[in-house]
Coordinates of C-alpha atoms in Angstrom, one line a residue:
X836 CA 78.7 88.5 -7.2
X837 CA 75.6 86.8 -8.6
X838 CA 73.9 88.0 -11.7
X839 CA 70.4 87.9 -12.3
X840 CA 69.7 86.1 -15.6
X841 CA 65.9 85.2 -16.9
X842 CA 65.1 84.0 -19.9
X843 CA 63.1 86.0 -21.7
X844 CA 59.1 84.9 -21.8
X845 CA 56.9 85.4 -24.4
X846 CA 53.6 87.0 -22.8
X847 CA 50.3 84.4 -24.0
X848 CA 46.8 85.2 -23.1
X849 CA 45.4 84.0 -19.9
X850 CA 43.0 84.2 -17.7
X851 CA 43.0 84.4 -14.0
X852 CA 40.1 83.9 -11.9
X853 CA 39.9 85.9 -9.0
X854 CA 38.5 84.4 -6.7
X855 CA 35.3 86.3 -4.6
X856 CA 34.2 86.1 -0.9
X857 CA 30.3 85.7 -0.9
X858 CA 28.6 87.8 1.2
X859 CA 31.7 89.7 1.9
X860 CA 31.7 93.7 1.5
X861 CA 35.4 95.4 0.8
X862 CA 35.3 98.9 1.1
X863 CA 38.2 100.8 -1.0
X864 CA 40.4 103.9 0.1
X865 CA 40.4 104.5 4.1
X866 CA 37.3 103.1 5.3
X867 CA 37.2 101.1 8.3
X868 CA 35.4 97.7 7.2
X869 CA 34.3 95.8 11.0
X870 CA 33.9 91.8 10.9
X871 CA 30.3 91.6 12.5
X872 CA 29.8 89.8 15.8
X873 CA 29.5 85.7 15.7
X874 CA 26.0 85.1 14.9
X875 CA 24.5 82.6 17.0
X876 CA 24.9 80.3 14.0
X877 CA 28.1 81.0 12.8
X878 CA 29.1 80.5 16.6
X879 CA 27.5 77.1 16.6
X880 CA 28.9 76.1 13.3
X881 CA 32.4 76.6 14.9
X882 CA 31.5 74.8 18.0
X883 CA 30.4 71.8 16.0
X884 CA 34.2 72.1 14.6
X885 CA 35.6 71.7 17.6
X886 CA 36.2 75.4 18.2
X887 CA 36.2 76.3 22.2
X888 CA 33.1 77.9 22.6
X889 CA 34.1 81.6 25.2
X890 CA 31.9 83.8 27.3
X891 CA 30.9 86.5 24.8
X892 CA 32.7 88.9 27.5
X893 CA 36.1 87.8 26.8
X894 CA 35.6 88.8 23.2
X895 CA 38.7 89.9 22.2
X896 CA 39.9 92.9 19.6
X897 CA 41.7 93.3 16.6
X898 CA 42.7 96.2 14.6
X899 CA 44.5 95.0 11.2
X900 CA 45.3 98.1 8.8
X901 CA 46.0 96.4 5.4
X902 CA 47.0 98.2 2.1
X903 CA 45.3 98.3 -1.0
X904 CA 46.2 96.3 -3.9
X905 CA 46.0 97.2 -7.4
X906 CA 44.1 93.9 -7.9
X907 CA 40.4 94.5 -6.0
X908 CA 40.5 90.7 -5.4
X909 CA 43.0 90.8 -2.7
X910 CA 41.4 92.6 -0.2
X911 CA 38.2 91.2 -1.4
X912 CA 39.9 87.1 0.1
X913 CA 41.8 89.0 3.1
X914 CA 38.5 90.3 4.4
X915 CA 36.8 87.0 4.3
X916 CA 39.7 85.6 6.0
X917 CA 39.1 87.9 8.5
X918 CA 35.8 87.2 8.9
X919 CA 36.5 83.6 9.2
X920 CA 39.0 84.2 12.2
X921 CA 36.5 86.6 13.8
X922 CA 34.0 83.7 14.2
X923 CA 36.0 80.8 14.8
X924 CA 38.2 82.9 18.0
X925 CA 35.1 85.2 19.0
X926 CA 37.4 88.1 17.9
X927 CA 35.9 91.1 16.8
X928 CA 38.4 92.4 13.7
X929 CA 38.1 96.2 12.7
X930 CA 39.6 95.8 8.9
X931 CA 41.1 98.8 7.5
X932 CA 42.0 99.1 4.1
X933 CA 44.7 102.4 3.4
X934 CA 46.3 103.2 -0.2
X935 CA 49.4 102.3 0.2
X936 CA 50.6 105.7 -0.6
X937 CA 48.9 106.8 2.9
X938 CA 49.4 104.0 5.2
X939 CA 53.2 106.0 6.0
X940 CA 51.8 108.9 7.6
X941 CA 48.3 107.5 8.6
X942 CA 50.7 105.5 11.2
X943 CA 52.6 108.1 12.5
X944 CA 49.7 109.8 13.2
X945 CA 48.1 106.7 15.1
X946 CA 51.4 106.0 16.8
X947 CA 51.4 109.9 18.0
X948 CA 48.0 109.7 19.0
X949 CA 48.9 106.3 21.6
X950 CA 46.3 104.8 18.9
X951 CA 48.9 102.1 16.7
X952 CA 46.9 99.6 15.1
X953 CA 47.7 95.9 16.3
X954 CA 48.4 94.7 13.0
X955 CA 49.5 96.0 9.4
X956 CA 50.5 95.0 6.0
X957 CA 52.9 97.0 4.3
X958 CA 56.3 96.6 1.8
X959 CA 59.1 95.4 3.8
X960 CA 61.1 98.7 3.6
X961 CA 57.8 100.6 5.7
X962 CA 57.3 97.8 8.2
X963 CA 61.3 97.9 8.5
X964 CA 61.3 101.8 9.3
X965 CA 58.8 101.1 12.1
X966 CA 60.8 98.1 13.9
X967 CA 63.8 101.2 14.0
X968 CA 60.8 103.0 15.8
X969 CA 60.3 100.5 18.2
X970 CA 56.9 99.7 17.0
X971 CA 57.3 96.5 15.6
X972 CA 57.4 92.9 17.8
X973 CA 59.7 90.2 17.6
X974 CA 58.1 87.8 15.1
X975 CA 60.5 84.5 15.7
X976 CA 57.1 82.6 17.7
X977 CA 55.3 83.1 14.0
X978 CA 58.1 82.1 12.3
X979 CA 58.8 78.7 14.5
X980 CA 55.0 78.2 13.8
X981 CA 55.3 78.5 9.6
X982 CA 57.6 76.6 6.7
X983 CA 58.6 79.8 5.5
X984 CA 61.5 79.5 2.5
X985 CA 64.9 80.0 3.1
X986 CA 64.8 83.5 0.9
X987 CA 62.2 84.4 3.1
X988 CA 63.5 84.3 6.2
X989 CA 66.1 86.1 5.3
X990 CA 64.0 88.8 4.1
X991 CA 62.5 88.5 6.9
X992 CA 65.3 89.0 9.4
X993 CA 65.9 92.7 10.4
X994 CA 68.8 93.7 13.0
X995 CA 69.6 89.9 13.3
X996 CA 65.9 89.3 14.4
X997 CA 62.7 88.0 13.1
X998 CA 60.1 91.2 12.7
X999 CA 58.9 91.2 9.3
X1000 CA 56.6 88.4 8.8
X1001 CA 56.7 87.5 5.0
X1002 CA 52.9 87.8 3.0
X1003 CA 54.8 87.2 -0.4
X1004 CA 57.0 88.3 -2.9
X1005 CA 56.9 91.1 -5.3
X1006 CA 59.6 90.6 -7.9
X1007 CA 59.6 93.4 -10.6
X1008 CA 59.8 92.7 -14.4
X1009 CA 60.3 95.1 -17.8
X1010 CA 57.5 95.1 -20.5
X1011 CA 57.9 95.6 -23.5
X1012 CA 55.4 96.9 -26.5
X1013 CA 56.6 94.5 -29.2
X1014 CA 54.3 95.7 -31.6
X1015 CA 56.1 99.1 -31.4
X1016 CA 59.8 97.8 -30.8
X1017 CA 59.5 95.8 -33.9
X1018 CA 59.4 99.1 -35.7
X1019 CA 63.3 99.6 -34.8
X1020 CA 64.4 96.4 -36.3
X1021 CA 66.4 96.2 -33.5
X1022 CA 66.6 92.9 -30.9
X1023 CA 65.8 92.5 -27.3
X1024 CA 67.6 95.5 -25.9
X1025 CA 70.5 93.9 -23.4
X1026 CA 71.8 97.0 -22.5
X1027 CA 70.3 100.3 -21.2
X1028 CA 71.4 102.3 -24.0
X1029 CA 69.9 99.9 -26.3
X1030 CA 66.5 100.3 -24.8
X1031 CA 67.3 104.1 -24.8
X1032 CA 68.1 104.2 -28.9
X1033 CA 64.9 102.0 -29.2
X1034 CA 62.8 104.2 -27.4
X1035 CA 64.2 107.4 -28.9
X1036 CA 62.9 105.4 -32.7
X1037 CA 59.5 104.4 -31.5
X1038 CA 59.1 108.1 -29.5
X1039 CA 55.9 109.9 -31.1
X1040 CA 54.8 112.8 -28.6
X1041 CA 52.8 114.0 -30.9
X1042 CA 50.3 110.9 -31.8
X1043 CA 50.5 110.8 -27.6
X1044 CA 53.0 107.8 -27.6
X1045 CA 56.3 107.7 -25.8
X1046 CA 59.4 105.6 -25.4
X1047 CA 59.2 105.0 -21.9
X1048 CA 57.2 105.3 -19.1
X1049 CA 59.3 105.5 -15.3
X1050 CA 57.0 107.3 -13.1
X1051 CA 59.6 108.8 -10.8
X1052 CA 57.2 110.6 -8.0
X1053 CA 58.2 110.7 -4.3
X1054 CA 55.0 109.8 -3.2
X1055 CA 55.6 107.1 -0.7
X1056 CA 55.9 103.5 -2.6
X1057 CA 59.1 102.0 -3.9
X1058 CA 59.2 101.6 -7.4
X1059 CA 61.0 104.8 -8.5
X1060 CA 63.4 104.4 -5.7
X1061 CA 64.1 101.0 -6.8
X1062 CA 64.5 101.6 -10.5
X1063 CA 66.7 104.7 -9.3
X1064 CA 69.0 102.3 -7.5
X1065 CA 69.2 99.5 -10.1
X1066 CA 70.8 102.3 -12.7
X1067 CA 73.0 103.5 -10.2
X1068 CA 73.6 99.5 -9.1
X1069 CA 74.0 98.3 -13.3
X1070 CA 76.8 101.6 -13.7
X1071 CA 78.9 100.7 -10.7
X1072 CA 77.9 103.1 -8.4
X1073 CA 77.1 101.8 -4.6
X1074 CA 74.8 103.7 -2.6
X1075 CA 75.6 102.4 0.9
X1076 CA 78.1 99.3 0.9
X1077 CA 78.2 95.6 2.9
X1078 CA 79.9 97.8 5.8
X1079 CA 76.8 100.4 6.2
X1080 CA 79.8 103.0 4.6
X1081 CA 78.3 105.5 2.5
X1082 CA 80.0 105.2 -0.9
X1083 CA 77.4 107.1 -3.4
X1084 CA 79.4 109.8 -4.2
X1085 CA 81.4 108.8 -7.3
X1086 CA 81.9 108.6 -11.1
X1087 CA 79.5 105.9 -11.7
X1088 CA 76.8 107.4 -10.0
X1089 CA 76.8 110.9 -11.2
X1090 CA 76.9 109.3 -15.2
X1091 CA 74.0 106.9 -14.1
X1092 CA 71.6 110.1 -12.5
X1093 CA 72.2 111.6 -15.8
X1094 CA 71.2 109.0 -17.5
X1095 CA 68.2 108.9 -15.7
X1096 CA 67.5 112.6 -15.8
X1097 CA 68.5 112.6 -19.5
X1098 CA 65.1 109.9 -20.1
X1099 CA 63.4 113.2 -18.9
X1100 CA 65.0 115.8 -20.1
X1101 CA 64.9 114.5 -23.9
X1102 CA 61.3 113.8 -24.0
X1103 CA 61.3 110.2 -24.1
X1104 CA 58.8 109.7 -21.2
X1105 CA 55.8 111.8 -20.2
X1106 CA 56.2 114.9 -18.5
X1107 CA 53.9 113.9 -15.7
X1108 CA 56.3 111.3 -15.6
X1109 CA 58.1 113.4 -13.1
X1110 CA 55.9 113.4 -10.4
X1111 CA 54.0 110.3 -11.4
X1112 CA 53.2 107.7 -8.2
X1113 CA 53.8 104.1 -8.4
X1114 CA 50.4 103.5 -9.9
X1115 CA 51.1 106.0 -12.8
X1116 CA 53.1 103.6 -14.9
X1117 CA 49.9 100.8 -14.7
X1118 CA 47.9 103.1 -16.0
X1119 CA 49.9 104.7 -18.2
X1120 CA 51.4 101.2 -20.5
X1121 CA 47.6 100.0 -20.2
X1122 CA 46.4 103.0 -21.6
X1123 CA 48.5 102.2 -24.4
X1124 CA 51.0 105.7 -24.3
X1125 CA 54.5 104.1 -23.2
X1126 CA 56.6 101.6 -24.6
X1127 CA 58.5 100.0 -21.5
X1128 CA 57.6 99.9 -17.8
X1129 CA 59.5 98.0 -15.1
X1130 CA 56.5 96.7 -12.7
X1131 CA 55.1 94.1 -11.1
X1132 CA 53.0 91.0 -12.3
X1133 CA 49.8 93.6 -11.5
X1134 CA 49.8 95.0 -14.9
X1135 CA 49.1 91.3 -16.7
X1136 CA 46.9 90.7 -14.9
X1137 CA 45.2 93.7 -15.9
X1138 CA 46.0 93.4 -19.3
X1139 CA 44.2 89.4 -19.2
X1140 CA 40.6 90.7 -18.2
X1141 CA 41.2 94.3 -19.5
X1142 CA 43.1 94.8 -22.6
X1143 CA 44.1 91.4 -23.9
X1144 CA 44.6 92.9 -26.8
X1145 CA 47.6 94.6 -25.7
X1146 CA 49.4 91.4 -23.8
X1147 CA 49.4 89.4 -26.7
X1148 CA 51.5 92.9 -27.8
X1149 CA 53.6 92.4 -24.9
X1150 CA 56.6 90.5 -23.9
X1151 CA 58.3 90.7 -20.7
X1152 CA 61.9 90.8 -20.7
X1153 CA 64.9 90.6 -18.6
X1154 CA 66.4 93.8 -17.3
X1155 CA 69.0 95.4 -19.2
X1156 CA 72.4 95.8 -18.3
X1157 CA 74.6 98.9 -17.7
X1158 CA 78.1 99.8 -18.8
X1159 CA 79.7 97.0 -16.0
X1160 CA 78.0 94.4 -17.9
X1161 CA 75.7 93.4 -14.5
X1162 CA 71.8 93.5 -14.4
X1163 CA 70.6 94.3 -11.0
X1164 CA 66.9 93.5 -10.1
X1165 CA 65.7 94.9 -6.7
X1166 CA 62.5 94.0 -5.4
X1167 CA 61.1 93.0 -2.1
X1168 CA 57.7 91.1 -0.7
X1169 CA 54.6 92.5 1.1
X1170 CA 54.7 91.7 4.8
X1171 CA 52.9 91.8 8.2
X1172 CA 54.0 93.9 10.7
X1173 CA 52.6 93.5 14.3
X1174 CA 53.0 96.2 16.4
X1175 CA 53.8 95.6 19.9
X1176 CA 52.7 99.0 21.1
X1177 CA 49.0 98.6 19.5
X1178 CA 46.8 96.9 22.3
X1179 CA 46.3 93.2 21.0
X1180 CA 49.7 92.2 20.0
X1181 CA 48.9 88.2 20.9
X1182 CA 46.1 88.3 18.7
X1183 CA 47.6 89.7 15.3
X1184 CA 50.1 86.8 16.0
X1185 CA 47.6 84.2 16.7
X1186 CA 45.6 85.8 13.3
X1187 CA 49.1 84.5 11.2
X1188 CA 49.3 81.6 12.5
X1189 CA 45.6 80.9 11.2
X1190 CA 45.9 82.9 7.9
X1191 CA 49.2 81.0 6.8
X1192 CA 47.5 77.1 8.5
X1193 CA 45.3 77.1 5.5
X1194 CA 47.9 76.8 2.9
X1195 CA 45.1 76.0 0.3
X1196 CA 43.6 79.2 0.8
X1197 CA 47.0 81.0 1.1
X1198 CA 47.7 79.8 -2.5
X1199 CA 44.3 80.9 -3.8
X1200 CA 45.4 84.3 -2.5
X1201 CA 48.6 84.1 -4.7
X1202 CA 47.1 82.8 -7.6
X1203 CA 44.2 85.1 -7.6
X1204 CA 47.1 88.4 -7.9
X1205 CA 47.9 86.8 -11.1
X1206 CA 51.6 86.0 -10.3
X1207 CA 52.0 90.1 -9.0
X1208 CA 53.4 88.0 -5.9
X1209 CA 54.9 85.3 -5.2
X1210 CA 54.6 82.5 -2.6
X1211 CA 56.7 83.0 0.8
X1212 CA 56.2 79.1 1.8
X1213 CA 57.2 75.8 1.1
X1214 CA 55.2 73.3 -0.6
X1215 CA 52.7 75.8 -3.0
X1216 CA 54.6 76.6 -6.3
X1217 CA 54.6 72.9 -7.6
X1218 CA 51.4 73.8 -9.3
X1219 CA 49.8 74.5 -12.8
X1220 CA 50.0 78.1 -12.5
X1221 CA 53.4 78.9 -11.5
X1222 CA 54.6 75.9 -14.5
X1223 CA 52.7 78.4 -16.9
X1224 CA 54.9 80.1 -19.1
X1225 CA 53.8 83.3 -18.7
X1226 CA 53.8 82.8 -14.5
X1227 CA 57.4 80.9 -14.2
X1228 CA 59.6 83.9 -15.0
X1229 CA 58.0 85.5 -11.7
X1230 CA 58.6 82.7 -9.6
X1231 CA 62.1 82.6 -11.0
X1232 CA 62.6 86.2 -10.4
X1233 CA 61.5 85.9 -6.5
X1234 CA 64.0 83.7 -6.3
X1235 CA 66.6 85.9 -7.1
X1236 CA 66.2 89.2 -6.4
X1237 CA 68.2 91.8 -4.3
X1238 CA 67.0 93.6 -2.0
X1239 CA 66.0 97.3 -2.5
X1240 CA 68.7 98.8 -0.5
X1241 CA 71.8 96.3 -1.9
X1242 CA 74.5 95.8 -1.1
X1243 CA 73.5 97.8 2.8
X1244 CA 73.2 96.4 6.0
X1245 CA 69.6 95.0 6.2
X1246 CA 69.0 97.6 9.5
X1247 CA 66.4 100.6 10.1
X1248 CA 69.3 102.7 8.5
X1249 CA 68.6 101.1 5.3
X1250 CA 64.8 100.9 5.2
X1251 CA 64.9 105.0 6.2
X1252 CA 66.9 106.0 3.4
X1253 CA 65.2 103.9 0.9
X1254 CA 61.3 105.3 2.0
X1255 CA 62.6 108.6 1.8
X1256 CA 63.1 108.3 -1.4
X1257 CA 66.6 110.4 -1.7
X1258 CA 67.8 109.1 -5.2
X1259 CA 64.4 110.0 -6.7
X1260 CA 63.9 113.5 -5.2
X1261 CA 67.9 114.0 -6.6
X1262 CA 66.5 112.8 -9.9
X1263 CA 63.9 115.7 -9.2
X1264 CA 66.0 118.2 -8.4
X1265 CA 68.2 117.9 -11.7
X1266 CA 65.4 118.0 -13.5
X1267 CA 62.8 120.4 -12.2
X1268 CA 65.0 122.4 -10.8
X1269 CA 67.8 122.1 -13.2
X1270 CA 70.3 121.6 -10.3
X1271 CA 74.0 120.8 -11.5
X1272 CA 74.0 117.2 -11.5
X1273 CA 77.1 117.0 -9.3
X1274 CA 75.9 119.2 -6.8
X1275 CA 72.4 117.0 -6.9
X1276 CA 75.1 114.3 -5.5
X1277 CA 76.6 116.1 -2.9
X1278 CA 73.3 116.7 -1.5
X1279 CA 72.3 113.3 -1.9
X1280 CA 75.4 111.9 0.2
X1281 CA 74.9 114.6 2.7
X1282 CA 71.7 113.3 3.2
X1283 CA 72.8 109.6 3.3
X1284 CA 75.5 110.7 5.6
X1285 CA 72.9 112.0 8.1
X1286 CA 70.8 108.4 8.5
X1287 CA 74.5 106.3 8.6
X1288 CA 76.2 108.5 10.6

């Protein structure tokens, strides 16, 4: 079994430009943001490209439901991407931006209502929960049309079949307050329980600073999930094994959920900590309260036009090892999902196809989310950014990372139990509701039991 190693990278001030859309307008939360008709000159600028010119009565629609990021930029390019399609194809695109947090049950209520949108972006784990649904089309023309990497494809690949059309990484790291860890005299923690003893020193709930800051709410992303998994991974435990056999009930698991409880329980992390969603933690180490966070490349970029202050503070590090000696690091990518019971499921294809043709702007896109993803295709990551120090270990991490639901079956079994969030509501129960630990377990395979069996 293949270890994940990265060198640890000293965090240097930056900046990163994001880029802007002139003349494009990006509403936030659920609003519906609509392309507006071709102008008669944006329709004659396409047809002196070459574009076929169509009866205005054959417009065509699109509906593309795409989450919020935690960098405004994103959805700031996407949307004049959009717009760009819209005139070039005489399309007209209704662009709907949902906090990710939402888009879950915003979709089951479209699907209910016969009203699916034709075209999503979501984490793969979501999109994966709707191909089990039957919502989702086969993707293999898209992929046939675009130099995807090898590692994406196979992330890709769902039930043996192309659905989930990669948009990029989103490889997790640990950061660390140097400034603050310095005051343990201790090294780089390798182990768990070395970042534990750290934490414990630099803990000051008092003066409003603690150890740690895991957010562990159920509140529809991945993170906790995916940090409770790597614990139980790093002590030997094994959720669901290579066979789709549910194997969480043993030793090693119930000694890594009290470890995680114990974080809790001793008061080394916030006590809103509990519930707190997977934007909690941002906020939270750029407030300057916590002393560790496992996240994404989001919160440097932050820190570079926010708080640089604090990154030159900050130094991201591999993750630690548990008791077997192994670091896990789960982490997935952002994908499209085109559903083949919205009403233009041609079109959302055809929109790929044209989003991923202009690799220039596609790396743009990356670059502007500050190496919080990574790039899905050949042929962009031989640049100046991703050689940066302070980008590389990213790039390196993409490259190497687990899926969230290893060592499963990639199947809609998987991707169920993993947005459900059972090893984080278990986490919950021992500590809200002071639940025997073993008894959080037997619950937690019951439940397992039920989506495998």
């Amino acid at each position: 079994m293949k270890k994940t190693k990265w060198n640890l990278l000293c965090v240097a001030l930056g900046g990163v430009m994001l880029l802007s859309a002139a003349g494009c307008s990006v509403q936030n939360s659920d609003n519906v943001v609509t392309t507006a008709a071709p102008t008669e000159a944006t329709t004659k600028a396409a047809d002196s490209q070459g574009t076929e010119k169509q009866d205005p009565k054959e417009k065509r629609q699109l509906v593309f439901w795409d989450k919020s990021e935690y960098v405004e930029g994103y959805n700031t390019l996407m949307k004049a991407k959009v717009d760009a399609y819209g005139a070039e194809h005489n399309v007209e695109v209704n662009y709907v931006i949902v906090p990710a947090a939402d888009m879950k049950q915003k979709l089951m209520a479209a699907i209910e209502a016969g009203n699916a949108p034709d075209l999503i972006v979501g984490d793969d784990t979501l999109v994966g929960q709707f191909v089990s649904m039957n919502q989702i089309a086969d993707c293999a023309d898209v992929f046939a049309d675009v130099d995807f990497t090898d590692n994406a494809k196979i992330l890709g690949t769902f039930n043996g079949k192309e659905f989930l059309v990669p948009l990029a990484f989103t490889a997790p790291g640990m950061y660390l307050r140097m400034d603050k860890w310095q005051e343990t005299g201790m090294e780089i923690p390798q182990t768990w329980e070395e970042l534990k003893a750290g934490a414990k020193v630099i803990n000051d709930p008092a003066n409003g600073f603690y150890g740690m800051g895991f957010a562990m709410g159920a509140s529809g992303g991945g993170d906790a999930e995916g940090f409770c998994r790597t614990i139980i991974l790093d002590w030997g435990g094994v959720p669901v094994d290579e066979s789709g056999k549910v194997t969480i009930n043993s030793p090693e698991t119930l000694e890594a959920l009290k470890f995680i409880a114990g974080l809790y329980e001793e008061g080394l992390i916030p006590p809103d900590g509990i519930t707190g969603d997977d934007g909690w933690n941002n906020s939270a180490y750029l407030a300057g309260t916590v002393g560790v966070i496992c996240n994404s490349g989001s919160v440097v970029s932050s820190m570079k036009t926010e708080n640089p202050e604090l990154l030159e503070k900050t130094q991201i590090i591999a993750y630690p090892a548990g008791p077997t000696g192994t670091a896990y690091t789960l982490g997935g990518a952002n994908v499209f999902g085109v559903f083949e019971t919205g009403k233009n499921t041609e079109t959302a294809k055809e929109f790929i196809k044209y989003y991923f043709s202009d690799l220039d702007n596609y790396n743009n896109m990356i670059e502007a989310m500050g190496a919080m993803w990574q790039p899905v295709v050949n042929g962009v990551d031989d640049t100046e950014f991703w050689k940066d120090p302070v980008n590389a270990g990213w790039l390196a991490n993409s490259k190497n990372t687990y899926k969230t639901y290893y060592p499963a079956p990639s199947d809609e079994r998987a991707t169920v139990s993993f947005s459900n969030q059972l090893c984080v509501k278990t986490v919950q129960k021992i500590v809200v509701n002071k639940m025997d630990p073993q008894e959080a377990l037997n619950q937690l395979e019951a439940e397992l039991n039920k989506i495998y069996k």
